[in-house]
CSV table of N, CA, C and O in Angstrom, one decimal:
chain,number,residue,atom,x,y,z
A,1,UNK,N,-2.5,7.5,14.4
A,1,UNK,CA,-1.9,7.4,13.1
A,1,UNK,C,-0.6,6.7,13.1
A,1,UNK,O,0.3,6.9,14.0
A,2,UNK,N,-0.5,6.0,12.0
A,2,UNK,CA,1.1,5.0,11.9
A,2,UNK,C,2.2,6.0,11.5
A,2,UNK,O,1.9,7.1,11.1
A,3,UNK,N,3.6,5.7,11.5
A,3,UNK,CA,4.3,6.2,11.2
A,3,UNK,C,4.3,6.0,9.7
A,3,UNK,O,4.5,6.9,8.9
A,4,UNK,N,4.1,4.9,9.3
A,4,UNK,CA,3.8,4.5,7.6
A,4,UNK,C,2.2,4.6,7.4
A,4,UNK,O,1.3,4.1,8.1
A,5,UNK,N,2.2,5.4,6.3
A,5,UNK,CA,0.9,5.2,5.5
A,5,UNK,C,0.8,4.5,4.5
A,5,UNK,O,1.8,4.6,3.7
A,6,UNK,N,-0.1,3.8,4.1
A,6,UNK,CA,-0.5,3.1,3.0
A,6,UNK,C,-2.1,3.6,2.6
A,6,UNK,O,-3.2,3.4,3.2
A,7,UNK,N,-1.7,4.2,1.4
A,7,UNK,CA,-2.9,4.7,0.8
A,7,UNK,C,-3.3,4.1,-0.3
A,7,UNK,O,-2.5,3.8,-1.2
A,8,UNK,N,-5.0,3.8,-0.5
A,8,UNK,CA,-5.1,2.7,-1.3
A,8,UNK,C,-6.5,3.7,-2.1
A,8,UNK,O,-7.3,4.4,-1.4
A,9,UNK,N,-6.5,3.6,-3.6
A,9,UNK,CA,-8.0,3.9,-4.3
A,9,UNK,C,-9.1,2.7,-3.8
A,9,UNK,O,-8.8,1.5,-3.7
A,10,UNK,N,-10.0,3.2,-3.6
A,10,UNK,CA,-11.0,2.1,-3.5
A,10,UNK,C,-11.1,1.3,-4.9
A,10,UNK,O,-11.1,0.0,-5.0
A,11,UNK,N,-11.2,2.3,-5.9
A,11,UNK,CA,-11.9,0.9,-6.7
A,11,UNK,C,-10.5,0.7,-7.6
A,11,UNK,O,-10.4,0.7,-8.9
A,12,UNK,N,-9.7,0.5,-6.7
A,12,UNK,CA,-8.1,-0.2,-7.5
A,12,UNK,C,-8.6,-1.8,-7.2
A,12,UNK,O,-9.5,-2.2,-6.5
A,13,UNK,N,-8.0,-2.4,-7.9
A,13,UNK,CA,-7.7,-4.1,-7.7
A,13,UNK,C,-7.0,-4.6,-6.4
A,13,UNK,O,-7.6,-5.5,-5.8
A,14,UNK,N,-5.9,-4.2,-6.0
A,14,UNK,CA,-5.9,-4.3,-4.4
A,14,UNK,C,-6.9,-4.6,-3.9
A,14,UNK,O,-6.6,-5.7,-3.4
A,15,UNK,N,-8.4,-4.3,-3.5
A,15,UNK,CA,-9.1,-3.8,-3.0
A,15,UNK,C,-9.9,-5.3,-2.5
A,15,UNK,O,-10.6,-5.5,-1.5
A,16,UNK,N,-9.4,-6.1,-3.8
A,16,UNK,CA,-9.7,-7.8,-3.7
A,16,UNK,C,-9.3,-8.6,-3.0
A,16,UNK,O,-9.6,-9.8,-3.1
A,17,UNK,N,-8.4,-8.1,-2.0
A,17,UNK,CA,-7.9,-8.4,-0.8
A,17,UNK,C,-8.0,-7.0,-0.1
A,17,UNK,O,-8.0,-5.8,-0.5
A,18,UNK,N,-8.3,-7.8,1.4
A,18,UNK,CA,-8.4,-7.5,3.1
A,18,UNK,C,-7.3,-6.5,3.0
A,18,UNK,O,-6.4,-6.8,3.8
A,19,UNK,N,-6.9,-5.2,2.1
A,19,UNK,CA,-5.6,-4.9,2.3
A,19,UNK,C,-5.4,-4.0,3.7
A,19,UNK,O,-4.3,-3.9,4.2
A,20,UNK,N,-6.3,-3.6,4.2
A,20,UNK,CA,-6.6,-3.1,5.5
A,20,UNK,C,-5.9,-4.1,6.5
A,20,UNK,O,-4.8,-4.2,7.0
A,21,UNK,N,-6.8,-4.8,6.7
A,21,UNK,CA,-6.6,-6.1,7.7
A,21,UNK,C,-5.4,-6.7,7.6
A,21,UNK,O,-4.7,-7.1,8.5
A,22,UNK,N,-5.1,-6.8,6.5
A,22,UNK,CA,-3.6,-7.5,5.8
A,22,UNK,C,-2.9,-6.6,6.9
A,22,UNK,O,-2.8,-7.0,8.1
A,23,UNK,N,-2.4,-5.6,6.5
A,23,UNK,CA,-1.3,-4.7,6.7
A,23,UNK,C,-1.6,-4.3,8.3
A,23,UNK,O,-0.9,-4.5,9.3
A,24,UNK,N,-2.5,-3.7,8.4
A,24,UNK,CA,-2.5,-3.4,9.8
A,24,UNK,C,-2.2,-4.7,10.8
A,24,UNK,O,-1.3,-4.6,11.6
A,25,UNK,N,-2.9,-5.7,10.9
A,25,UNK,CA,-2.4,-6.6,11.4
A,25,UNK,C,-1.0,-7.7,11.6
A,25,UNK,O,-0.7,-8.6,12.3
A,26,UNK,N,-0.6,-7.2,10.9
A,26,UNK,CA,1.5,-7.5,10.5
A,26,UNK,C,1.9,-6.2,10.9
A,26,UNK,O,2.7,-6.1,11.8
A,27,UNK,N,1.4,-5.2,10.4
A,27,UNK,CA,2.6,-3.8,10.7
A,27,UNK,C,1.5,-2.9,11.7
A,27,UNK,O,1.0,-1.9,11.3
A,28,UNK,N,1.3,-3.3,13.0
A,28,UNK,CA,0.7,-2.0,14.2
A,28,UNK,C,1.1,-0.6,13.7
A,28,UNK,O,0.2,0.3,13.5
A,29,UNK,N,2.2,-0.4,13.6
A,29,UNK,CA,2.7,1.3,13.5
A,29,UNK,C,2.2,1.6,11.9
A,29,UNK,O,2.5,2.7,11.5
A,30,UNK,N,1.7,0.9,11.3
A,30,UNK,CA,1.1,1.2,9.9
A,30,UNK,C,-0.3,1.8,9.8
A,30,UNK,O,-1.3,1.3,10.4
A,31,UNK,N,-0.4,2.9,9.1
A,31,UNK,CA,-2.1,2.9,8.7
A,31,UNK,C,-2.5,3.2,7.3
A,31,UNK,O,-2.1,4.0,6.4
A,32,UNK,N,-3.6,2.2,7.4
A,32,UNK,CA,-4.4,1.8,5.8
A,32,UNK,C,-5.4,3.1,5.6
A,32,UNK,O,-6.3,3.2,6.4
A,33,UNK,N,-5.3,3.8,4.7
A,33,UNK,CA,-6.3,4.5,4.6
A,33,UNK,C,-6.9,4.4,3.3
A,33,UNK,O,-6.1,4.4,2.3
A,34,UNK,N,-8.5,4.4,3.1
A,34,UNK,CA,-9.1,3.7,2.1
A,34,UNK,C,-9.4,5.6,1.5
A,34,UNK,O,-9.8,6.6,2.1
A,35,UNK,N,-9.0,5.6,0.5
A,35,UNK,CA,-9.5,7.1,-0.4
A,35,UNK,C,-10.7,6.7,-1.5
A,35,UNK,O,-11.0,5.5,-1.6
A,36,UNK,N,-11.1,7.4,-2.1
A,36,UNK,CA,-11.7,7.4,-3.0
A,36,UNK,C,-11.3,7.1,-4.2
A,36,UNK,O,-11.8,6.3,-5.0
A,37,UNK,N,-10.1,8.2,-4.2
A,37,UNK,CA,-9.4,8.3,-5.9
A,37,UNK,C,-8.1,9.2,-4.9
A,37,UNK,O,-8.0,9.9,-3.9
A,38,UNK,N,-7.1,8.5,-6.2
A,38,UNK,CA,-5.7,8.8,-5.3
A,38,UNK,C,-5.2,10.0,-6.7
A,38,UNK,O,-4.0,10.4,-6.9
A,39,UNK,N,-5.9,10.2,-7.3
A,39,UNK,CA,-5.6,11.4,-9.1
A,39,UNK,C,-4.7,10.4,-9.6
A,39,UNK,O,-3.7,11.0,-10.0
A,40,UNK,N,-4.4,8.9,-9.7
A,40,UNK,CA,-3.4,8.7,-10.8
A,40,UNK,C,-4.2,7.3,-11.7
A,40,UNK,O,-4.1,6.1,-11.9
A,41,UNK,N,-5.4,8.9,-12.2
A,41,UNK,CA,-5.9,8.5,-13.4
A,41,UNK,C,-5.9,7.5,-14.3
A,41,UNK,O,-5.2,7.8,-15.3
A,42,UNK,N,-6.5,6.1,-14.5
A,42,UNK,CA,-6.0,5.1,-15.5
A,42,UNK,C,-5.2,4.3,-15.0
A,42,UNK,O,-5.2,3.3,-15.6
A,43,UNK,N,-4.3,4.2,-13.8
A,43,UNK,CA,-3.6,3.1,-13.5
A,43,UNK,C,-3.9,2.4,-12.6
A,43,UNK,O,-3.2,1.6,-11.9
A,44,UNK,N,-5.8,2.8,-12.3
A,44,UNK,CA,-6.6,2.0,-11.4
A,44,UNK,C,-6.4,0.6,-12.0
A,44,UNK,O,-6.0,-0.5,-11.7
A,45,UNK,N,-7.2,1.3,-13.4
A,45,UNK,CA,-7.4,-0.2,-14.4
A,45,UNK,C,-6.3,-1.0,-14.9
A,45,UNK,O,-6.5,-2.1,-15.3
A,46,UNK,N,-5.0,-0.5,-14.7
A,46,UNK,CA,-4.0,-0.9,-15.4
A,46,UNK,C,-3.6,-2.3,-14.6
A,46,UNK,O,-3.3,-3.4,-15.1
A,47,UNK,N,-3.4,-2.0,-12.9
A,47,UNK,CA,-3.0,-2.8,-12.1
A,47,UNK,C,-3.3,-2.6,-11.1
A,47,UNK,O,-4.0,-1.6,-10.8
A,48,UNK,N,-2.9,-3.6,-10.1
A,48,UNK,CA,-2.7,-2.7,-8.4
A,48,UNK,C,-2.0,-1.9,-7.9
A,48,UNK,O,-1.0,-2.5,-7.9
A,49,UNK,N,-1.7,-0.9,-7.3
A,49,UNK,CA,-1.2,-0.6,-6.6
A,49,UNK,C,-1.4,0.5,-5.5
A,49,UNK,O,-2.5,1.1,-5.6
A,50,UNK,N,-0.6,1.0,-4.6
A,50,UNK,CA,-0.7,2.0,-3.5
A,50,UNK,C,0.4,2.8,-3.1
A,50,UNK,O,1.5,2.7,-3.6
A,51,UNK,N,-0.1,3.5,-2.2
A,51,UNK,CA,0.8,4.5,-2.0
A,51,UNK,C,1.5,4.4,-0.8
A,51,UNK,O,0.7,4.5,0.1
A,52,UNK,N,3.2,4.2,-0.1
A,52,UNK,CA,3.5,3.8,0.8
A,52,UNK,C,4.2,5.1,1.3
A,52,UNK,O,5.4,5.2,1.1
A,53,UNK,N,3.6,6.1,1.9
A,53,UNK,CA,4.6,7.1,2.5
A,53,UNK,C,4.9,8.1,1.2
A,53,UNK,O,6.0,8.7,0.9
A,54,UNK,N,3.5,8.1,0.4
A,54,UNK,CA,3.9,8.8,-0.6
A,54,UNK,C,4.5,8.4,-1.7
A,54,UNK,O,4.6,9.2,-2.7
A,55,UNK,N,5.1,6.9,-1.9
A,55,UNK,CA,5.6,6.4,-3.1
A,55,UNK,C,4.7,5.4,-3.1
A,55,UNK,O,4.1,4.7,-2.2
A,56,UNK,N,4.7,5.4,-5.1
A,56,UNK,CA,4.0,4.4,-5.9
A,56,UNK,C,4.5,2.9,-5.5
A,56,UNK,O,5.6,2.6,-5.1
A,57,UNK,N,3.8,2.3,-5.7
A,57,UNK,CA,4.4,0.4,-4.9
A,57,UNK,C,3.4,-0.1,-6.8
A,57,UNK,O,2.7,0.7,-7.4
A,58,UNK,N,3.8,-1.2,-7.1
A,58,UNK,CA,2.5,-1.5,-8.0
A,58,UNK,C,2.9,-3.0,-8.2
A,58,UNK,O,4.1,-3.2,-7.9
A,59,UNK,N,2.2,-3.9,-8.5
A,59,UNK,CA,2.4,-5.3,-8.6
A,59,UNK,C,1.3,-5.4,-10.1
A,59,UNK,O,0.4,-4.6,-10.3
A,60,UNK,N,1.6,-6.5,-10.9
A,60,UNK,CA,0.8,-7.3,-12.1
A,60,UNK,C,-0.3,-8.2,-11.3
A,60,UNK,O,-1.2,-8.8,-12.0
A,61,UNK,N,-0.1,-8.1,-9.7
A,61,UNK,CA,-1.2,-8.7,-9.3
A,61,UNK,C,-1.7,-8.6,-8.0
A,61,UNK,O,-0.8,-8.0,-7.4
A,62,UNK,N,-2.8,-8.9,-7.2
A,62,UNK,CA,-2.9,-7.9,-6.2
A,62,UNK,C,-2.2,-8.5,-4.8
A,62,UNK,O,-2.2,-8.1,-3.6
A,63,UNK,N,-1.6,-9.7,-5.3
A,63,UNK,CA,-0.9,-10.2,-4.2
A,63,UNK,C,0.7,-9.7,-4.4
A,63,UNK,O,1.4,-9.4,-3.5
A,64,UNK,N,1.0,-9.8,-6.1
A,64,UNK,CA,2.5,-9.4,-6.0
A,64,UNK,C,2.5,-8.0,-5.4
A,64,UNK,O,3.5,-7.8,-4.7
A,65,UNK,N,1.5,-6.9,-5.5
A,65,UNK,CA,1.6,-5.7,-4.8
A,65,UNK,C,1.7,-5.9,-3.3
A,65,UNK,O,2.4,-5.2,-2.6
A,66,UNK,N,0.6,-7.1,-2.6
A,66,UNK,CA,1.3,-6.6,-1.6
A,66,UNK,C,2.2,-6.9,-1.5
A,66,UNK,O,2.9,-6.0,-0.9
A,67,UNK,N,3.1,-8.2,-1.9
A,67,UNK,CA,4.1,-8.2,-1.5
A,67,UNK,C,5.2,-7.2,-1.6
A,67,UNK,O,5.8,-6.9,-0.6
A,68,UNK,N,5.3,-6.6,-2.8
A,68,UNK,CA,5.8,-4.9,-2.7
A,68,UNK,C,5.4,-4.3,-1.6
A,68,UNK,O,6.4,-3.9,-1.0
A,69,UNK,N,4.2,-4.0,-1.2
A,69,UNK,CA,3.7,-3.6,-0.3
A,69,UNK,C,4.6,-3.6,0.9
A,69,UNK,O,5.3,-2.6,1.3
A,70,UNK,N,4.5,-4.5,1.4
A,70,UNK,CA,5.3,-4.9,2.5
A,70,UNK,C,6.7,-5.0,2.9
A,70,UNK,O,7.2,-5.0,4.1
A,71,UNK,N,7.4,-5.1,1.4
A,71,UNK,CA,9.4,-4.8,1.1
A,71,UNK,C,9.3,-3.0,1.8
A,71,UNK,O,10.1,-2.4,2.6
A,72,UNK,N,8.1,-2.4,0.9
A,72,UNK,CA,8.1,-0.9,0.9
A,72,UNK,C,7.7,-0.4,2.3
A,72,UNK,O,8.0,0.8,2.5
A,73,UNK,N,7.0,-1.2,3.4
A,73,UNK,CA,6.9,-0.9,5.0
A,73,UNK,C,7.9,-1.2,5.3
A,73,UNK,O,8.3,-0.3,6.0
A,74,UNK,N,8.7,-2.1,5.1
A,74,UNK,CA,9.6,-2.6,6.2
A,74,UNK,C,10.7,-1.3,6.0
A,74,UNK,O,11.1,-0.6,6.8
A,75,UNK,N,11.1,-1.2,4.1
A,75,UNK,CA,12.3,0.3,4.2
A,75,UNK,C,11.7,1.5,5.1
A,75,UNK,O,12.3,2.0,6.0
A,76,UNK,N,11.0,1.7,4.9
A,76,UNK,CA,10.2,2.8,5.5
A,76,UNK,C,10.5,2.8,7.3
A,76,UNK,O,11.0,3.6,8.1
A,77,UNK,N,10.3,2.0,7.3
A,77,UNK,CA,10.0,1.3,9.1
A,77,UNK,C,11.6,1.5,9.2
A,77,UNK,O,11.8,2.6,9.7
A,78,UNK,N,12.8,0.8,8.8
A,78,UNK,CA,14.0,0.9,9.4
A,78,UNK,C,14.5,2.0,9.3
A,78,UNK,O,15.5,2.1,10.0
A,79,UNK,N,14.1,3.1,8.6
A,79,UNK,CA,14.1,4.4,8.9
A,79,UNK,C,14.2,4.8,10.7
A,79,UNK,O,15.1,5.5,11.2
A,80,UNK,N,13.1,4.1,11.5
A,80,UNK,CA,12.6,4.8,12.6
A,80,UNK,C,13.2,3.8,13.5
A,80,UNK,O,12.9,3.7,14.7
A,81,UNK,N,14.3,2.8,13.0
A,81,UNK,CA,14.3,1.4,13.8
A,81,UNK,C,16.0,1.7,14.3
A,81,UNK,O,16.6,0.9,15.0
């Protein structure tokens, strides 16, 4: 298991990209874990986003999320750095 989690709803928009492969393959000490339903009800549909260590990340699109995505690994990461 990573020091950073990124937790993702399956049937979010994210999901339209490799977000697995994305992130694990840039961040090793990261893990993608695919859920079913993360309980925040309705903001599947609204946009993208996921969970980095427990905080909400969200982008207008599923690339701007990751790119969030990825600002929100690296704070996370210099934590341990």
């Amino acid at each position: 298991m990573g020091i950073v989690v990124v937790e993702v709803c399956d049937g979010n928009a994210i999901t339209t990209l490799d977000i697995e492969g994305i992130i694990e393959a840039e961040f090793p000490e990261v893990a993608v874990l695919m859920n079913e339903c993360l309980s925040f009800c309705g903001l599947c549909a609204l946009r993208p986003y996921a969970l980095v260590n427990n905080k909400r990340v969200s982008g207008k699109t599923p690339e701007e999320c990751l790119g969030k995505i990825r600002e929100q690994i690296k704070k996370e990461l210099a934590v341990y750095q």
